[in-house]
Amino acid sequence: MPVKSNSRAIGLRDNQLSRLLLSWYDVHAREMPWRVGPQLRLAGLTPDPYQVWLSEIMLQQTTVASVRAYYLRFIARWPTVGDLADAEDRDVMAEWAGLGYYARARNLLKCARVVQREMAGVFPDSYRALLDLPGIGPYTAAAVAAIAYDHPETVVDGNVERVMARYFAVLDTIDIAKPVLVEHARRLTPTHRAGDYAQAVMDLGATVCTPKSPSCGACPWRAGCRAYTQDLVAELPRRKTKTVKPTRYGVAYLAYRSDGAWLLERRADKGLLGGMLGWPGAAWGDEAVEQPPIAADWADPEVEVKHTFTHFHLRLALRVGKVSQGIEPEIGAFLTPNQFQRTDLPTVMRKAYDIASSHAKTHDM
Ligand code: SF4
């Protein structure tokens, strides 16, 4: 039978918890290109709010490993918020291609332009003012205020929720327990080294209190952890049963010319893959609809693209056709190899391109 206990009953006070965690972080902090580690921070180096904001926007819905290369390319190309504000939309969308959730890239640009043009290039330091900027929600506002400005804001991502659910043995499913988990996290947030603390809890969740097989033996909070003492670690956090995602179907048309140009269209700014380059075709739905954008001898490479978005699975049939030079399409434009690269495409369109270009090579020979 579960024992009723809490951190105080076991003997760890909130400030002890934050001290233990910060000592652990001083030794075990993950290195990340956007992070000012604890030693440098103690030596007086402060993070660049632009870099913190950029990394946090990229990290929404995406793993640290996937973000690293994108972040480094962005920072090399647009080292300041002013550089990003002056960038061409299409260049930013192309650099973002493959990172997913493209509304983030559109909001990234909007936000950079507001900060540059209305705030003289300086990100605000308060949670409230950050929250007013495009694309910044409660999580990102708290993360930037804490990490960049050391304000004692409570930063709660999936890692932090898991740590709180286990440490305090919260038995409700995460969706119901959220306010309780946030309150636990808020109570533990210290006023001193708040930025390091915010990153430390996330690191603890990402490297020690992991979803599967957490390393409780290496955890600085083990002595007070209720899930550990009650043998509930493997059961927590509890998740809502997942709803089954529907499947949508579509047909993409990949037309190419002998000069290596491909027919692409830029998708409408709003909606899925908004503002990104893509292959023409009818809207995706319960059935695949044939709607070629141009007259061609279309071939079926007999390999479909399978891709999963947040709310649905997609099965995309492909049609590949060679068209003569000089034919003007009604939809989109032919882009030559100097005008577009494979990496400008979002992942689903890239998968289609790989199949079609290999089909074209084989059948043109
Ligand atoms: S003791 Fe284990 S379950 Fe508890 S917080 Fe640490 S890693 Fe997580």
PDB file of C-alpha atoms in Angstrom, residues 49-50 53 81-82 85 108-124 129-130 133-134 136 149:
ATOM      1  CA  PRO A  49      18.965  36.301 -25.030  1.00  0.00           C
ATOM      2  CA  TYR A  50      18.797  35.996 -28.837  1.00  0.00           C
ATOM      3  CA  TRP A  53      15.256  32.428 -27.607  1.00  0.00           C
ATOM      4  CA  VAL A  81      18.444  39.321 -34.006  1.00  0.00           C
ATOM      5  CA  GLY A  82      18.979  42.255 -36.381  1.00  0.00           C
ATOM      6  CA  ALA A  85      15.063  40.437 -38.882  1.00  0.00           C
ATOM      7  CA  LEU A 108      10.446  33.348 -35.528  1.00  0.00           C
ATOM      8  CA  LEU A 109      10.801  35.940 -38.268  1.00  0.00           C
ATOM      9  CA  LYS A 110       7.856  37.995 -37.021  1.00  0.00           C
ATOM     10  CA  CYS A 111       9.295  38.013 -33.512  1.00  0.00           C
ATOM     11  CA  ALA A 112      12.807  38.945 -34.686  1.00  0.00           C
ATOM     12  CA  ARG A 113      11.341  41.885 -36.635  1.00  0.00           C
ATOM     13  CA  VAL A 114       9.306  43.137 -33.666  1.00  0.00           C
ATOM     14  CA  VAL A 115      12.319  42.907 -31.336  1.00  0.00           C
ATOM     15  CA  GLN A 116      14.617  44.601 -33.849  1.00  0.00           C
ATOM     16  CA  ARG A 117      12.255  47.326 -35.021  1.00  0.00           C
ATOM     17  CA  GLU A 118      10.228  48.083 -31.903  1.00  0.00           C
ATOM     18  CA  MET A 119      12.651  47.179 -29.111  1.00  0.00           C
ATOM     19  CA  ALA A 120      15.948  48.286 -30.604  1.00  0.00           C
ATOM     20  CA  GLY A 121      17.103  44.676 -30.918  1.00  0.00           C
ATOM     21  CA  VAL A 122      16.850  43.936 -27.180  1.00  0.00           C
ATOM     22  CA  PHE A 123      14.671  41.074 -25.974  1.00  0.00           C
ATOM     23  CA  PRO A 124      12.550  42.100 -22.961  1.00  0.00           C
ATOM     24  CA  ALA A 129       6.602  41.237 -22.014  1.00  0.00           C
ATOM     25  CA  LEU A 130       8.106  38.109 -23.596  1.00  0.00           C
ATOM     26  CA  LEU A 133       5.901  38.556 -28.660  1.00  0.00           C
ATOM     27  CA  PRO A 134       4.872  36.442 -31.682  1.00  0.00           C
ATOM     28  CA  ILE A 136       6.323  32.953 -27.545  1.00  0.00           C
ATOM     29  CA  TYR A 149      17.998  36.863 -17.381  1.00  0.00           C
TER      30      TYR A 149
END
